[in-house]
Amino acid sequence: MAKVYTITREAAAQLLGISTRTIDRYIRSGKLSYKKVANKVLLEKGEVYDLKKDFSALHQEVETEVISQSSSSTGLAKSNPQLEAMIEQKLEKFFLIFREKDKMLEEKNKIIFVLQQRVGELETKIQNMVALPDYTREKQEAIIEKQKLEEKISQLKSSIKNEKLINLILIGLTLVFLIIAWFLFFK
């Protein structure tokens, strides 16, 4: 059967719920084959969907295992399925929010990387400039732009720290919720 290369890295990442960096790792390790067409990396459609099936099966196995443990040890599935479904729904929402936060942090890290590259370019440009009257204005503009970029980098870094703190608080609250739910189940 002929391989069909029609899915972009970005589309595959979105379909699988992973980052493009992970897609690149899969390509390097040989899990996904690719073809480059007009400077665009296209992935083999069947392999991407097979990987999605594997992810789905893995997710299903984990859920099945957790449900079977809770139902055999406490009889919870038989006694209160609505409460169990509600907890399951809350956990899925939490993990969805957590994945979205990770994506946002990854995007901010990319921006920081680009900005740091630009700062490096500006520093090199400033160092290589000749102190002639014609270049003084351009040198001053480059210095001002460098300062603005450094401020933006520091703002993004503090934003990332805040995001991480919020994630830790969410994890803590989820653990407290799970402990309370567990306590109520055994009571």
PDB file of C-alpha atoms in Angstrom:
ATOM      1  CA  MET A   1       0.000   0.000   0.000  1.00  0.00           C
ATOM      2  CA  ALA A   2       1.391   3.409  -0.990  1.00  0.00           C
ATOM      3  CA  LYS A   3       2.098   5.867   1.772  1.00  0.00           C
ATOM      4  CA  VAL A   4       0.106   9.101   1.698  1.00  0.00           C
ATOM      5  CA  TYR A   5       1.942  12.164   3.016  1.00  0.00           C
ATOM      6  CA  THR A   6      -0.737  14.793   3.626  1.00  0.00           C
ATOM      7  CA  ILE A   7      -0.624  15.855   7.283  1.00  0.00           C
ATOM      8  CA  THR A   8       1.514  18.795   8.415  1.00  0.00           C
ATOM      9  CA  ARG A   9       3.494  18.691  11.648  1.00  0.00           C
ATOM     10  CA  GLU A  10       1.175  21.275  13.208  1.00  0.00           C
ATOM     11  CA  ALA A  11      -1.984  19.412  12.203  1.00  0.00           C
ATOM     12  CA  ALA A  12      -0.577  16.128  13.519  1.00  0.00           C
ATOM     13  CA  ALA A  13       0.403  17.769  16.803  1.00  0.00           C
ATOM     14  CA  GLN A  14      -3.079  19.194  17.202  1.00  0.00           C
ATOM     15  CA  LEU A  15      -4.734  15.885  16.253  1.00  0.00           C
ATOM     16  CA  LEU A  16      -2.628  13.955  18.763  1.00  0.00           C
ATOM     17  CA  GLY A  17      -2.747  16.622  21.475  1.00  0.00           C
ATOM     18  CA  ILE A  18       1.043  16.940  21.656  1.00  0.00           C
ATOM     19  CA  SER A  19       3.593  19.603  20.749  1.00  0.00           C
ATOM     20  CA  THR A  20       5.394  19.962  17.440  1.00  0.00           C
ATOM     21  CA  ARG A  21       8.630  19.267  19.327  1.00  0.00           C
ATOM     22  CA  THR A  22       7.268  15.848  20.239  1.00  0.00           C
ATOM     23  CA  ILE A  23       6.362  15.304  16.582  1.00  0.00           C
ATOM     24  CA  ASP A  24       9.963  16.179  15.671  1.00  0.00           C
ATOM     25  CA  ARG A  25      11.235  13.649  18.235  1.00  0.00           C
ATOM     26  CA  TYR A  26       8.958  10.986  16.739  1.00  0.00           C
ATOM     27  CA  ILE A  27      10.346  11.780  13.278  1.00  0.00           C
ATOM     28  CA  ARG A  28      13.957  11.566  14.510  1.00  0.00           C
ATOM     29  CA  SER A  29      13.296   8.264  16.318  1.00  0.00           C
ATOM     30  CA  GLY A  30      11.590   6.783  13.243  1.00  0.00           C
ATOM     31  CA  LYS A  31       8.088   6.480  14.730  1.00  0.00           C
ATOM     32  CA  LEU A  32       6.776   8.773  12.006  1.00  0.00           C
ATOM     33  CA  SER A  33       7.961   8.950   8.405  1.00  0.00           C
ATOM     34  CA  TYR A  34       7.882  12.222   6.512  1.00  0.00           C
ATOM     35  CA  LYS A  35       8.377  13.839   3.161  1.00  0.00           C
ATOM     36  CA  LYS A  36       9.510  17.406   2.531  1.00  0.00           C
ATOM     37  CA  VAL A  37       7.492  19.225  -0.107  1.00  0.00           C
ATOM     38  CA  ALA A  38       8.249  22.892  -0.852  1.00  0.00           C
ATOM     39  CA  ASN A  39      10.005  23.402   2.505  1.00  0.00           C
ATOM     40  CA  LYS A  40       7.012  21.909   4.310  1.00  0.00           C
ATOM     41  CA  VAL A  41       7.237  18.672   6.294  1.00  0.00           C
ATOM     42  CA  LEU A  42       4.344  16.324   5.546  1.00  0.00           C
ATOM     43  CA  LEU A  43       3.703  13.220   7.637  1.00  0.00           C
ATOM     44  CA  GLU A  44       2.309   9.872   6.552  1.00  0.00           C
ATOM     45  CA  LYS A  45      -1.432   9.910   7.229  1.00  0.00           C
ATOM     46  CA  GLY A  46      -1.779   6.246   8.258  1.00  0.00           C
ATOM     47  CA  GLU A  47       1.068   6.449  10.782  1.00  0.00           C
ATOM     48  CA  VAL A  48      -0.422   9.528  12.422  1.00  0.00           C
ATOM     49  CA  TYR A  49      -3.832   7.865  12.777  1.00  0.00           C
ATOM     50  CA  ASP A  50      -2.216   4.659  14.070  1.00  0.00           C
ATOM     51  CA  LEU A  51      -0.412   6.731  16.683  1.00  0.00           C
ATOM     52  CA  LYS A  52      -3.708   8.390  17.611  1.00  0.00           C
ATOM     53  CA  LYS A  53      -5.286   4.936  18.071  1.00  0.00           C
ATOM     54  CA  ASP A  54      -2.365   3.922  20.295  1.00  0.00           C
ATOM     55  CA  PHE A  55      -2.823   7.073  22.390  1.00  0.00           C
ATOM     56  CA  SER A  56      -6.557   6.406  22.683  1.00  0.00           C
ATOM     57  CA  ALA A  57      -5.975   2.778  23.672  1.00  0.00           C
ATOM     58  CA  LEU A  58      -3.421   3.806  26.268  1.00  0.00           C
ATOM     59  CA  HIS A  59      -5.831   6.373  27.698  1.00  0.00           C
ATOM     60  CA  GLN A  60      -8.631   3.787  27.777  1.00  0.00           C
ATOM     61  CA  GLU A  61      -6.446   1.219  29.572  1.00  0.00           C
ATOM     62  CA  VAL A  62      -5.556   3.705  32.296  1.00  0.00           C
ATOM     63  CA  GLU A  63      -9.194   4.700  32.827  1.00  0.00           C
ATOM     64  CA  THR A  64     -10.304   1.060  32.905  1.00  0.00           C
ATOM     65  CA  GLU A  65      -7.661   0.182  35.447  1.00  0.00           C
ATOM     66  CA  VAL A  66      -8.583   3.055  37.762  1.00  0.00           C
ATOM     67  CA  ILE A  67     -12.299   2.249  37.579  1.00  0.00           C
ATOM     68  CA  SER A  68     -11.758  -1.440  38.238  1.00  0.00           C
ATOM     69  CA  GLN A  69      -9.560  -0.723  41.261  1.00  0.00           C
ATOM     70  CA  SER A  70     -12.034   1.691  42.786  1.00  0.00           C
ATOM     71  CA  SER A  71     -15.022  -0.551  42.130  1.00  0.00           C
ATOM     72  CA  SER A  72     -13.369  -3.666  43.540  1.00  0.00           C
ATOM     73  CA  SER A  73     -11.929  -2.010  46.631  1.00  0.00           C
ATOM     74  CA  THR A  74     -14.817   0.217  47.704  1.00  0.00           C
ATOM     75  CA  GLY A  75     -17.844  -0.826  45.720  1.00  0.00           C
ATOM     76  CA  LEU A  76     -18.095   2.819  44.630  1.00  0.00           C
ATOM     77  CA  ALA A  77     -19.130   2.199  41.031  1.00  0.00           C
ATOM     78  CA  LYS A  78     -22.160   0.281  42.213  1.00  0.00           C
ATOM     79  CA  SER A  79     -23.067   2.625  45.061  1.00  0.00           C
ATOM     80  CA  ASN A  80     -22.739   6.097  43.496  1.00  0.00           C
ATOM     81  CA  PRO A  81     -22.036   6.195  39.740  1.00  0.00           C
ATOM     82  CA  GLN A  82     -23.129   9.840  39.428  1.00  0.00           C
ATOM     83  CA  LEU A  83     -20.520  10.972  41.918  1.00  0.00           C
ATOM     84  CA  GLU A  84     -17.863   8.899  40.182  1.00  0.00           C
ATOM     85  CA  ALA A  85     -18.841  10.337  36.798  1.00  0.00           C
ATOM     86  CA  MET A  86     -18.704  13.858  38.231  1.00  0.00           C
ATOM     87  CA  ILE A  87     -15.212  13.260  39.656  1.00  0.00           C
ATOM     88  CA  GLU A  88     -14.072  11.777  36.354  1.00  0.00           C
ATOM     89  CA  GLN A  89     -15.445  14.805  34.481  1.00  0.00           C
ATOM     90  CA  LYS A  90     -13.714  17.230  36.849  1.00  0.00           C
ATOM     91  CA  LEU A  91     -10.408  15.385  36.445  1.00  0.00           C
ATOM     92  CA  GLU A  92     -10.685  15.474  32.654  1.00  0.00           C
ATOM     93  CA  LYS A  93     -11.395  19.217  32.761  1.00  0.00           C
ATOM     94  CA  PHE A  94      -8.405  19.718  35.048  1.00  0.00           C
ATOM     95  CA  PHE A  95      -6.076  17.802  32.725  1.00  0.00           C
ATOM     96  CA  LEU A  96      -7.436  19.695  29.715  1.00  0.00           C
ATOM     97  CA  ILE A  97      -6.726  23.006  31.464  1.00  0.00           C
ATOM     98  CA  PHE A  98      -3.295  21.748  32.447  1.00  0.00           C
ATOM     99  CA  ARG A  99      -2.492  20.788  28.814  1.00  0.00           C
ATOM    100  CA  GLU A 100      -3.664  24.199  27.609  1.00  0.00           C
ATOM    101  CA  LYS A 101      -1.430  25.911  30.190  1.00  0.00           C
ATOM    102  CA  ASP A 102       1.509  23.811  28.976  1.00  0.00           C
ATOM    103  CA  LYS A 103       0.820  24.861  25.391  1.00  0.00           C
ATOM    104  CA  MET A 104       0.690  28.510  26.437  1.00  0.00           C
ATOM    105  CA  LEU A 105       3.980  28.141  28.323  1.00  0.00           C
ATOM    106  CA  GLU A 106       5.565  26.491  25.292  1.00  0.00           C
ATOM    107  CA  GLU A 107       4.448  29.379  23.077  1.00  0.00           C
ATOM    108  CA  LYS A 108       5.835  31.918  25.551  1.00  0.00           C
ATOM    109  CA  ASN A 109       9.128  30.019  25.647  1.00  0.00           C
ATOM    110  CA  LYS A 110       9.295  30.199  21.846  1.00  0.00           C
ATOM    111  CA  ILE A 111       8.706  33.958  21.990  1.00  0.00           C
ATOM    112  CA  ILE A 112      11.429  34.346  24.619  1.00  0.00           C
ATOM    113  CA  PHE A 113      13.826  32.336  22.454  1.00  0.00           C
ATOM    114  CA  VAL A 114      13.120  34.519  19.413  1.00  0.00           C
ATOM    115  CA  LEU A 115      13.465  37.694  21.470  1.00  0.00           C
ATOM    116  CA  GLN A 116      16.759  36.506  22.964  1.00  0.00           C
ATOM    117  CA  GLN A 117      18.059  35.790  19.461  1.00  0.00           C
ATOM    118  CA  ARG A 118      17.039  39.285  18.390  1.00  0.00           C
ATOM    119  CA  VAL A 119      18.791  40.792  21.431  1.00  0.00           C
ATOM    120  CA  GLY A 120      21.946  38.861  20.513  1.00  0.00           C
ATOM    121  CA  GLU A 121      21.754  40.144  16.939  1.00  0.00           C
ATOM    122  CA  LEU A 122      21.325  43.701  18.197  1.00  0.00           C
ATOM    123  CA  GLU A 123      24.270  43.347  20.576  1.00  0.00           C
ATOM    124  CA  THR A 124      26.445  42.100  17.723  1.00  0.00           C
ATOM    125  CA  LYS A 125      25.236  44.949  15.512  1.00  0.00           C
ATOM    126  CA  ILE A 126      25.982  47.495  18.257  1.00  0.00           C
ATOM    127  CA  GLN A 127      29.479  46.083  18.823  1.00  0.00           C
ATOM    128  CA  ASN A 128      30.287  46.144  15.105  1.00  0.00           C
ATOM    129  CA  MET A 129      29.077  49.669  14.529  1.00  0.00           C
ATOM    130  CA  VAL A 130      31.615  52.337  13.777  1.00  0.00           C
ATOM    131  CA  ALA A 131      31.197  55.450  15.876  1.00  0.00           C
ATOM    132  CA  LEU A 132      30.704  57.793  12.931  1.00  0.00           C
ATOM    133  CA  PRO A 133      28.162  60.616  13.071  1.00  0.00           C
ATOM    134  CA  ASP A 134      26.014  58.878  10.426  1.00  0.00           C
ATOM    135  CA  TYR A 135      25.606  55.761  12.545  1.00  0.00           C
ATOM    136  CA  THR A 136      24.985  57.413  15.916  1.00  0.00           C
ATOM    137  CA  ARG A 137      21.222  57.626  15.426  1.00  0.00           C
ATOM    138  CA  GLU A 138      20.964  53.993  14.276  1.00  0.00           C
ATOM    139  CA  LYS A 139      23.100  52.897  17.225  1.00  0.00           C
ATOM    140  CA  GLN A 140      20.831  54.745  19.671  1.00  0.00           C
ATOM    141  CA  GLU A 141      17.735  53.177  18.087  1.00  0.00           C
ATOM    142  CA  ALA A 142      19.299  49.731  18.361  1.00  0.00           C
ATOM    143  CA  ILE A 143      20.111  50.314  22.034  1.00  0.00           C
ATOM    144  CA  ILE A 144      16.525  51.445  22.718  1.00  0.00           C
ATOM    145  CA  GLU A 145      15.130  48.409  20.870  1.00  0.00           C
ATOM    146  CA  LYS A 146      17.434  46.118  22.849  1.00  0.00           C
ATOM    147  CA  GLN A 147      16.176  47.618  26.123  1.00  0.00           C
ATOM    148  CA  LYS A 148      12.555  47.150  25.036  1.00  0.00           C
ATOM    149  CA  LEU A 149      13.203  43.529  24.098  1.00  0.00           C
ATOM    150  CA  GLU A 150      14.948  42.854  27.413  1.00  0.00           C
ATOM    151  CA  GLU A 151      11.954  44.350  29.255  1.00  0.00           C
ATOM    152  CA  LYS A 152       9.587  42.150  27.250  1.00  0.00           C
ATOM    153  CA  ILE A 153      11.708  39.084  28.047  1.00  0.00           C
ATOM    154  CA  SER A 154      11.610  39.855  31.767  1.00  0.00           C
ATOM    155  CA  GLN A 155       7.826  40.376  31.604  1.00  0.00           C
ATOM    156  CA  LEU A 156       7.369  37.038  29.828  1.00  0.00           C
ATOM    157  CA  LYS A 157       9.623  35.286  32.338  1.00  0.00           C
ATOM    158  CA  SER A 158       7.599  36.663  35.243  1.00  0.00           C
ATOM    159  CA  SER A 159       4.410  35.660  33.433  1.00  0.00           C
ATOM    160  CA  ILE A 160       5.731  32.109  33.090  1.00  0.00           C
ATOM    161  CA  LYS A 161       6.604  32.044  36.797  1.00  0.00           C
ATOM    162  CA  ASN A 162       3.050  33.157  37.595  1.00  0.00           C
ATOM    163  CA  GLU A 163       1.613  30.480  35.268  1.00  0.00           C
ATOM    164  CA  LYS A 164       3.710  27.813  36.987  1.00  0.00           C
ATOM    165  CA  LEU A 165       2.535  29.014  40.405  1.00  0.00           C
ATOM    166  CA  ILE A 166      -1.081  28.876  39.243  1.00  0.00           C
ATOM    167  CA  ASN A 167      -0.501  25.343  37.933  1.00  0.00           C
ATOM    168  CA  LEU A 168       0.920  24.273  41.296  1.00  0.00           C
ATOM    169  CA  ILE A 169      -2.067  25.798  43.091  1.00  0.00           C
ATOM    170  CA  LEU A 170      -4.451  23.977  40.720  1.00  0.00           C
ATOM    171  CA  ILE A 171      -2.660  20.696  41.353  1.00  0.00           C
ATOM    172  CA  GLY A 172      -2.857  21.292  45.097  1.00  0.00           C
ATOM    173  CA  LEU A 173      -6.550  22.101  44.945  1.00  0.00           C
ATOM    174  CA  THR A 174      -7.172  19.007  42.842  1.00  0.00           C
ATOM    175  CA  LEU A 175      -5.328  16.855  45.354  1.00  0.00           C
ATOM    176  CA  VAL A 176      -7.350  18.391  48.205  1.00  0.00           C
ATOM    177  CA  PHE A 177     -10.549  17.727  46.235  1.00  0.00           C
ATOM    178  CA  LEU A 178      -9.516  14.130  45.609  1.00  0.00           C
ATOM    179  CA  ILE A 179      -8.640  13.595  49.284  1.00  0.00           C
ATOM    180  CA  ILE A 180     -12.008  15.031  50.339  1.00  0.00           C
ATOM    181  CA  ALA A 181     -13.789  12.858  47.760  1.00  0.00           C
ATOM    182  CA  TRP A 182     -11.856   9.812  48.942  1.00  0.00           C
ATOM    183  CA  PHE A 183     -12.706  10.621  52.558  1.00  0.00           C
ATOM    184  CA  LEU A 184     -16.384  10.982  51.685  1.00  0.00           C
ATOM    185  CA  PHE A 185     -16.374   7.657  49.856  1.00  0.00           C
ATOM    186  CA  PHE A 186     -15.009   5.795  52.843  1.00  0.00           C
ATOM    187  CA  LYS A 187     -17.268   7.545  55.298  1.00  0.00           C
TER     188      LYS A 187
END
